[in-house]
C-alpha positions as protocol buffer text, in pm:
chain_id: "A"
residue {
  index: 1
  type: TYR
  ca { x: 3365 y: -917 z: -2706 }
}
residue {
  index: 2
  type: ASP
  ca { x: 3364 y: -1197 z: -2960 }
}
residue {
  index: 3
  type: ALA
  ca { x: 3126 y: -1360 z: -3215 }
}
residue {
  index: 4
  type: THR
  ca { x: 2945 y: -1576 z: -2935 }
}
residue {
  index: 5
  type: ASN
  ca { x: 2945 y: -1343 z: -2645 }
}
residue {
  index: 6
  type: TYR
  ca { x: 2824 y: -984 z: -2726 }
}
residue {
  index: 7
  type: MET
  ca { x: 2590 y: -708 z: -2684 }
}
residue {
  index: 8
  type: SER
  ca { x: 2364 y: -570 z: -2967 }
}
residue {
  index: 9
  type: ILE
  ca { x: 2141 y: -270 z: -3010 }
}
residue {
  index: 10
  type: ALA
  ca { x: 1857 y: -284 z: -3257 }
}
residue {
  index: 11
  type: THR
  ca { x: 1603 y: -14 z: -3338 }
}
residue {
  index: 12
  type: GLY
  ca { x: 1277 y: -102 z: -3506 }
}
residue {
  index: 13
  type: ALA
  ca { x: 947 y: 54 z: -3602 }
}
residue {
  index: 14
  type: ASN
  ca { x: 844 y: 371 z: -3415 }
}
residue {
  index: 15
  type: GLY
  ca { x: 1192 y: 384 z: -3259 }
}
residue {
  index: 16
  type: ALA
  ca { x: 1135 y: 76 z: -3037 }
}
residue {
  index: 17
  type: THR
  ca { x: 1492 y: -6 z: -2920 }
}
residue {
  index: 18
  type: THR
  ca { x: 1624 y: -342 z: -2795 }
}
residue {
  index: 19
  type: LEU
  ca { x: 1941 y: -404 z: -2601 }
}
residue {
  index: 20
  type: LYS
  ca { x: 2040 y: -766 z: -2614 }
}
residue {
  index: 21
  type: THR
  ca { x: 2326 y: -949 z: -2439 }
}
residue {
  index: 22
  type: VAL
  ca { x: 2440 y: -1299 z: -2524 }
}
residue {
  index: 23
  type: ASP
  ca { x: 2654 y: -1542 z: -2324 }
}
residue {
  index: 24
  type: SER
  ca { x: 2696 y: -1851 z: -2550 }
}
residue {
  index: 25
  type: ASP
  ca { x: 2779 y: -2097 z: -2268 }
}
residue {
  index: 26
  type: GLY
  ca { x: 2586 y: -1962 z: -1957 }
}
residue {
  index: 27
  type: GLU
  ca { x: 2368 y: -1676 z: -1823 }
}
residue {
  index: 28
  type: GLU
  ca { x: 2635 y: -1412 z: -1727 }
}
residue {
  index: 29
  type: ALA
  ca { x: 2564 y: -1155 z: -1994 }
}
residue {
  index: 30
  type: ASP
  ca { x: 2465 y: -910 z: -1743 }
}
residue {
  index: 31
  type: ILE
  ca { x: 2397 y: -534 z: -1805 }
}
residue {
  index: 32
  type: ILE
  ca { x: 2564 y: -326 z: -1542 }
}
residue {
  index: 33
  type: LEU
  ca { x: 2520 y: 50 z: -1512 }
}
residue {
  index: 34
  type: VAL
  ca { x: 2780 y: 223 z: -1301 }
}
residue {
  index: 35
  type: PRO
  ca { x: 2680 y: 593 z: -1315 }
}
residue {
  index: 36
  type: ASN
  ca { x: 2855 y: 870 z: -1121 }
}
residue {
  index: 37
  type: GLY
  ca { x: 2515 y: 1015 z: -1058 }
}
residue {
  index: 38
  type: GLU
  ca { x: 2144 y: 904 z: -1069 }
}
residue {
  index: 39
  type: VAL
  ca { x: 1970 y: 662 z: -1318 }
}
residue {
  index: 40
  type: LYS
  ca { x: 1643 y: 813 z: -1433 }
}
residue {
  index: 41
  type: ILE
  ca { x: 1360 y: 711 z: -1644 }
}
residue {
  index: 42
  type: ASP
  ca { x: 1145 y: 995 z: -1748 }
}
residue {
  index: 43
  type: ARG
  ca { x: 858 y: 868 z: -1954 }
}
residue {
  index: 44
  type: ASN
  ca { x: 575 y: 1087 z: -2051 }
}
residue {
  index: 45
  type: SER
  ca { x: 245 y: 967 z: -2203 }
}
residue {
  index: 46
  type: LEU
  ca { x: 2 y: 1178 z: -2393 }
}
residue {
  index: 47
  type: SER
  ca { x: -228 y: 884 z: -2479 }
}
residue {
  index: 48
  type: THR
  ca { x: -602 y: 951 z: -2499 }
}
residue {
  index: 49
  type: THR
  ca { x: -707 y: 609 z: -2618 }
}
residue {
  index: 50
  type: VAL
  ca { x: -819 y: 313 z: -2422 }
}
residue {
  index: 51
  type: GLN
  ca { x: -502 y: 123 z: -2323 }
}
residue {
  index: 52
  type: THR
  ca { x: -264 y: 39 z: -2050 }
}
residue {
  index: 53
  type: THR
  ca { x: 48 y: 262 z: -2036 }
}
residue {
  index: 54
  type: LYS
  ca { x: 356 y: 172 z: -1838 }
}
residue {
  index: 55
  type: GLY
  ca { x: 651 y: 383 z: -1708 }
}
residue {
  index: 56
  type: LEU
  ca { x: 872 y: 67 z: -1653 }
}
residue {
  index: 57
  type: GLU
  ca { x: 789 y: -300 z: -1714 }
}
residue {
  index: 58
  type: ILE
  ca { x: 1002 y: -579 z: -1580 }
}
residue {
  index: 59
  type: ASP
  ca { x: 903 y: -913 z: -1751 }
}
residue {
  index: 60
  type: TYR
  ca { x: 1126 y: -1181 z: -1584 }
}
residue {
  index: 61
  type: ASP
  ca { x: 1040 y: -1546 z: -1669 }
}
residue {
  index: 62
  type: HIS
  ca { x: 1235 y: -1821 z: -1498 }
}
residue {
  index: 63
  type: THR
  ca { x: 1187 y: -2139 z: -1714 }
}
residue {
  index: 64
  type: GLY
  ca { x: 1483 y: -2356 z: -1596 }
}
residue {
  index: 65
  type: SER
  ca { x: 1356 y: -2683 z: -1457 }
}
residue {
  index: 66
  type: THR
  ca { x: 1542 y: -2808 z: -1160 }
}
residue {
  index: 67
  type: SER
  ca { x: 1510 y: -2998 z: -821 }
}
residue {
  index: 68
  type: ASN
  ca { x: 1786 y: -2778 z: -674 }
}
residue {
  index: 69
  type: ALA
  ca { x: 1713 y: -2515 z: -408 }
}
residue {
  index: 70
  type: GLN
  ca { x: 1679 y: -2173 z: -584 }
}
residue {
  index: 71
  type: THR
  ca { x: 1580 y: -1823 z: -482 }
}
residue {
  index: 72
  type: ILE
  ca { x: 1425 y: -1631 z: -766 }
}
residue {
  index: 73
  type: MET
  ca { x: 1381 y: -1256 z: -756 }
}
residue {
  index: 74
  type: GLY
  ca { x: 1193 y: -1040 z: -1010 }
}
residue {
  index: 75
  type: LEU
  ca { x: 1322 y: -719 z: -845 }
}
residue {
  index: 76
  type: ASP
  ca { x: 1590 y: -694 z: -578 }
}
residue {
  index: 77
  type: VAL
  ca { x: 1642 y: -351 z: -431 }
}
residue {
  index: 78
  type: SER
  ca { x: 1922 y: -269 z: -177 }
}
residue {
  index: 79
  type: ALA
  ca { x: 1960 y: 61 z: -27 }
}
residue {
  index: 80
  type: ILE
  ca { x: 2228 y: 111 z: 230 }
}
residue {
  index: 81
  type: SER
  ca { x: 2385 y: 419 z: 403 }
}
residue {
  index: 82
  type: GLY
  ca { x: 2635 y: 354 z: 676 }
}
residue {
  index: 83
  type: THR
  ca { x: 2837 y: 670 z: 670 }
}
residue {
  index: 84
  type: THR
  ca { x: 2616 y: 918 z: 868 }
}
residue {
  index: 85
  type: THR
  ca { x: 2770 y: 1097 z: 1153 }
}
residue {
  index: 86
  type: GLY
  ca { x: 2477 y: 1292 z: 1286 }
}
residue {
  index: 87
  type: GLY
  ca { x: 2179 y: 1509 z: 1196 }
}
residue {
  index: 88
  type: SER
  ca { x: 1849 y: 1380 z: 1078 }
}
residue {
  index: 89
  type: GLN
  ca { x: 1876 y: 1093 z: 831 }
}
residue {
  index: 90
  type: THR
  ca { x: 1596 y: 916 z: 635 }
}
residue {
  index: 91
  type: LEU
  ca { x: 1649 y: 616 z: 403 }
}
residue {
  index: 92
  type: TYR
  ca { x: 1381 y: 478 z: 186 }
}
residue {
  index: 93
  type: GLY
  ca { x: 1440 y: 131 z: 31 }
}
residue {
  index: 94
  type: THR
  ca { x: 1164 y: 199 z: -197 }
}
residue {
  index: 95
  type: LYS
  ca { x: 940 y: 509 z: -217 }
}
residue {
  index: 96
  type: ILE
  ca { x: 634 y: 507 z: -433 }
}
residue {
  index: 97
  type: TRP
  ca { x: 410 y: 812 z: -504 }
}
residue {
  index: 98
  type: ALA
  ca { x: 100 y: 744 z: -701 }
}
residue {
  index: 99
  type: GLN
  ca { x: -158 y: 1010 z: -789 }
}
residue {
  index: 100
  type: LEU
  ca { x: -463 y: 966 z: -1023 }
}
residue {
  index: 101
  type: SER
  ca { x: -652 y: 1282 z: -1083 }
}
residue {
  index: 102
  type: ALA
  ca { x: -950 y: 1344 z: -1306 }
}
residue {
  index: 103
  type: ALA
  ca { x: -951 y: 1678 z: -1465 }
}
residue {
  index: 104
  type: SER
  ca { x: -1328 y: 1658 z: -1548 }
}
residue {
  index: 105
  type: GLY
  ca { x: -1594 y: 1420 z: -1657 }
}
residue {
  index: 106
  type: SER
  ca { x: -1761 y: 1123 z: -1485 }
}
residue {
  index: 107
  type: GLY
  ca { x: -1651 y: 776 z: -1400 }
}
residue {
  index: 108
  type: THR
  ca { x: -1447 y: 609 z: -1127 }
}
residue {
  index: 109
  type: THR
  ca { x: -1083 y: 657 z: -1030 }
}
residue {
  index: 110
  type: ASN
  ca { x: -888 y: 383 z: -833 }
}
residue {
  index: 111
  type: SER
  ca { x: -533 y: 456 z: -725 }
}
residue {
  index: 112
  type: PHE
  ca { x: -299 y: 191 z: -592 }
}
residue {
  index: 113
  type: GLY
  ca { x: 34 y: 289 z: -429 }
}
residue {
  index: 114
  type: LEU
  ca { x: 123 y: -75 z: -433 }
}
residue {
  index: 115
  type: HIS
  ca { x: -85 y: -371 z: -568 }
}
residue {
  index: 116
  type: VAL
  ca { x: 59 y: -715 z: -514 }
}
residue {
  index: 117
  type: THR
  ca { x: -76 y: -1056 z: -616 }
}
residue {
  index: 118
  type: ALA
  ca { x: 116 y: -1365 z: -501 }
}
residue {
  index: 119
  type: SER
  ca { x: 16 y: -1711 z: -621 }
}
residue {
  index: 120
  type: GLY
  ca { x: 147 y: -2066 z: -623 }
}
residue {
  index: 121
  type: ASN
  ca { x: 78 y: -2374 z: -818 }
}
residue {
  index: 122
  type: GLN
  ca { x: -15 y: -2617 z: -524 }
}
residue {
  index: 123
  type: VAL
  ca { x: 185 y: -2897 z: -688 }
}
residue {
  index: 124
  type: SER
  ca { x: 465 y: -2913 z: -439 }
}
residue {
  index: 125
  type: ALA
  ca { x: 436 y: -3093 z: -104 }
}
residue {
  index: 126
  type: VAL
  ca { x: 408 y: -2760 z: 82 }
}
residue {
  index: 127
  type: ASP
  ca { x: 288 y: -2442 z: -116 }
}
residue {
  index: 128
  type: ILE
  ca { x: 277 y: -2113 z: 56 }
}
residue {
  index: 129
  type: ALA
  ca { x: 205 y: -1769 z: -112 }
}
residue {
  index: 130
  type: THR
  ca { x: 265 y: -1454 z: 104 }
}
residue {
  index: 131
  type: ALA
  ca { x: 161 y: -1113 z: -59 }
}
residue {
  index: 132
  type: GLY
  ca { x: 333 y: -911 z: 200 }
}
residue {
  index: 133
  type: TYR
  ca { x: 609 y: -986 z: 444 }
}
residue {
  index: 134
  type: PHE
  ca { x: 754 y: -701 z: 668 }
}
residue {
  index: 135
  type: LYS
  ca { x: 1034 y: -717 z: 912 }
}
residue {
  index: 136
  type: ALA
  ca { x: 1153 y: -427 z: 1139 }
}
residue {
  index: 137
  type: SER
  ca { x: 1441 y: -466 z: 1360 }
}
residue {
  index: 138
  type: GLY
  ca { x: 1768 y: -320 z: 1509 }
}
residue {
  index: 139
  type: THR
  ca { x: 1630 y: 23 z: 1633 }
}
residue {
  index: 140
  type: ASP
  ca { x: 1508 y: 171 z: 1938 }
}
residue {
  index: 141
  type: THR
  ca { x: 1137 y: 167 z: 1809 }
}
residue {
  index: 142
  type: ASN
  ca { x: 1058 y: -92 z: 1548 }
}
residue {
  index: 143
  type: VAL
  ca { x: 729 y: -44 z: 1343 }
}
residue {
  index: 144
  type: GLY
  ca { x: 599 y: -333 z: 1129 }
}
residue {
  index: 145
  type: VAL
  ca { x: 329 y: -147 z: 949 }
}
residue {
  index: 146
  type: HIS
  ca { x: 240 y: 214 z: 988 }
}
residue {
  index: 147
  type: ILE
  ca { x: -85 y: 324 z: 828 }
}
residue {
  index: 148
  type: ASN
  ca { x: -177 y: 696 z: 801 }
}
residue {
  index: 149
  type: CYS
  ca { x: -530 y: 701 z: 632 }
}
residue {
  index: 150
  type: GLU
  ca { x: -731 y: 1010 z: 598 }
}
residue {
  index: 151
  type: ASN
  ca { x: -1001 y: 1037 z: 871 }
}
residue {
  index: 152
  type: GLY
  ca { x: -1320 y: 882 z: 767 }
}
residue {
  index: 153
  type: GLY
  ca { x: -1140 y: 626 z: 550 }
}
residue {
  index: 154
  type: ASN
  ca { x: -1095 y: 253 z: 589 }
}
residue {
  index: 155
  type: ASP
  ca { x: -755 y: 226 z: 755 }
}
residue {
  index: 156
  type: LEU
  ca { x: -755 y: -157 z: 719 }
}
residue {
  index: 157
  type: VAL
  ca { x: -992 y: -382 z: 529 }
}
residue {
  index: 158
  type: ILE
  ca { x: -964 y: -764 z: 528 }
}
residue {
  index: 159
  type: GLN
  ca { x: -1175 y: -924 z: 264 }
}
residue {
  index: 160
  type: SER
  ca { x: -1312 y: -1265 z: 230 }
}
residue {
  index: 161
  type: SER
  ca { x: -1163 y: -1459 z: -58 }
}
residue {
  index: 162
  type: ALA
  ca { x: -1504 y: -1624 z: -117 }
}
residue {
  index: 163
  type: THR
  ca { x: -1683 y: -1285 z: -182 }
}
residue {
  index: 164
  type: SER
  ca { x: -1545 y: -939 z: -179 }
}
residue {
  index: 165
  type: ASN
  ca { x: -1863 y: -813 z: -18 }
}
residue {
  index: 166
  type: ASP
  ca { x: -1780 y: -985 z: 305 }
}
residue {
  index: 167
  type: TYR
  ca { x: -1505 y: -806 z: 501 }
}
residue {
  index: 168
  type: PHE
  ca { x: -1379 y: -681 z: 843 }
}
residue {
  index: 169
  type: LYS
  ca { x: -1245 y: -320 z: 872 }
}
residue {
  index: 170
  type: ILE
  ca { x: -1072 y: -102 z: 1112 }
}
residue {
  index: 171
  type: GLN
  ca { x: -1121 y: 276 z: 1122 }
}
residue {
  index: 172
  type: VAL
  ca { x: -917 y: 520 z: 1337 }
}
residue {
  index: 173
  type: ILE
  ca { x: -1018 y: 886 z: 1358 }
}
residue {
  index: 174
  type: ALA
  ca { x: -932 y: 1180 z: 1590 }
}
residue {
  index: 175
  type: ASP
  ca { x: -835 y: 1105 z: 1947 }
}
residue {
  index: 176
  type: GLY
  ca { x: -744 y: 758 z: 1844 }
}
residue {
  index: 177
  type: GLU
  ca { x: -1105 y: 654 z: 1840 }
}
residue {
  index: 178
  type: THR
  ca { x: -1123 y: 325 z: 1675 }
}
residue {
  index: 179
  type: THR
  ca { x: -1408 y: 127 z: 1516 }
}
residue {
  index: 180
  type: LEU
  ca { x: -1397 y: -248 z: 1431 }
}
residue {
  index: 181
  type: SER
  ca { x: -1672 y: -356 z: 1210 }
}
residue {
  index: 182
  type: THR
  ca { x: -1784 y: -653 z: 988 }
}
residue {
  index: 183
  type: PHE
  ca { x: -2000 y: -671 z: 689 }
}
residue {
  index: 184
  type: GLU
  ca { x: -2168 y: -974 z: 545 }
}
residue {
  index: 185
  type: LEU
  ca { x: -2354 y: -948 z: 207 }
}
residue {
  index: 186
  type: GLY
  ca { x: -2721 y: -1026 z: 258 }
}
residue {
  index: 187
  type: GLU
  ca { x: -2716 y: -989 z: 640 }
}
residue {
  index: 188
  type: PRO
  ca { x: -2877 y: -693 z: 821 }
}
């Protein structure tokens, strides 16, 4: 656009590419994609070394200091369909598929479809951290949380923050048979 408001593309070692936007007098140098089709990230990893590989990483740091009221979002997803006229329609705001399979060998595999950590700093007058908030409304049947866990699994586990070995769990099996149980480390 001009010498102080621009976008640059830089390619470095190993093909690492950086897209950079600059707004000299504000924070309006947005990157907007308007495709007439899908936006896809197809990342394949063949790594066999000890490391963490990522398909998409969003690193958003809000460092502005203010006493003004602000809402800060690391990821904002809006999925709306208002043109259906019949038939069976399904809308996913976010759909996650996670599968970790071991081809062979020993060890442990842990798969998380969603892993959330919410924390605060406890400096403000009132500090609240909520790891999950769900709201369902506006339909004939509203479901806040629907869990379909394979029979024999732990449908819901609530752990003590003092020790992960103390917990409460709910298990539901065939015919709706439900078991509520508690476990305390060191207790019979």
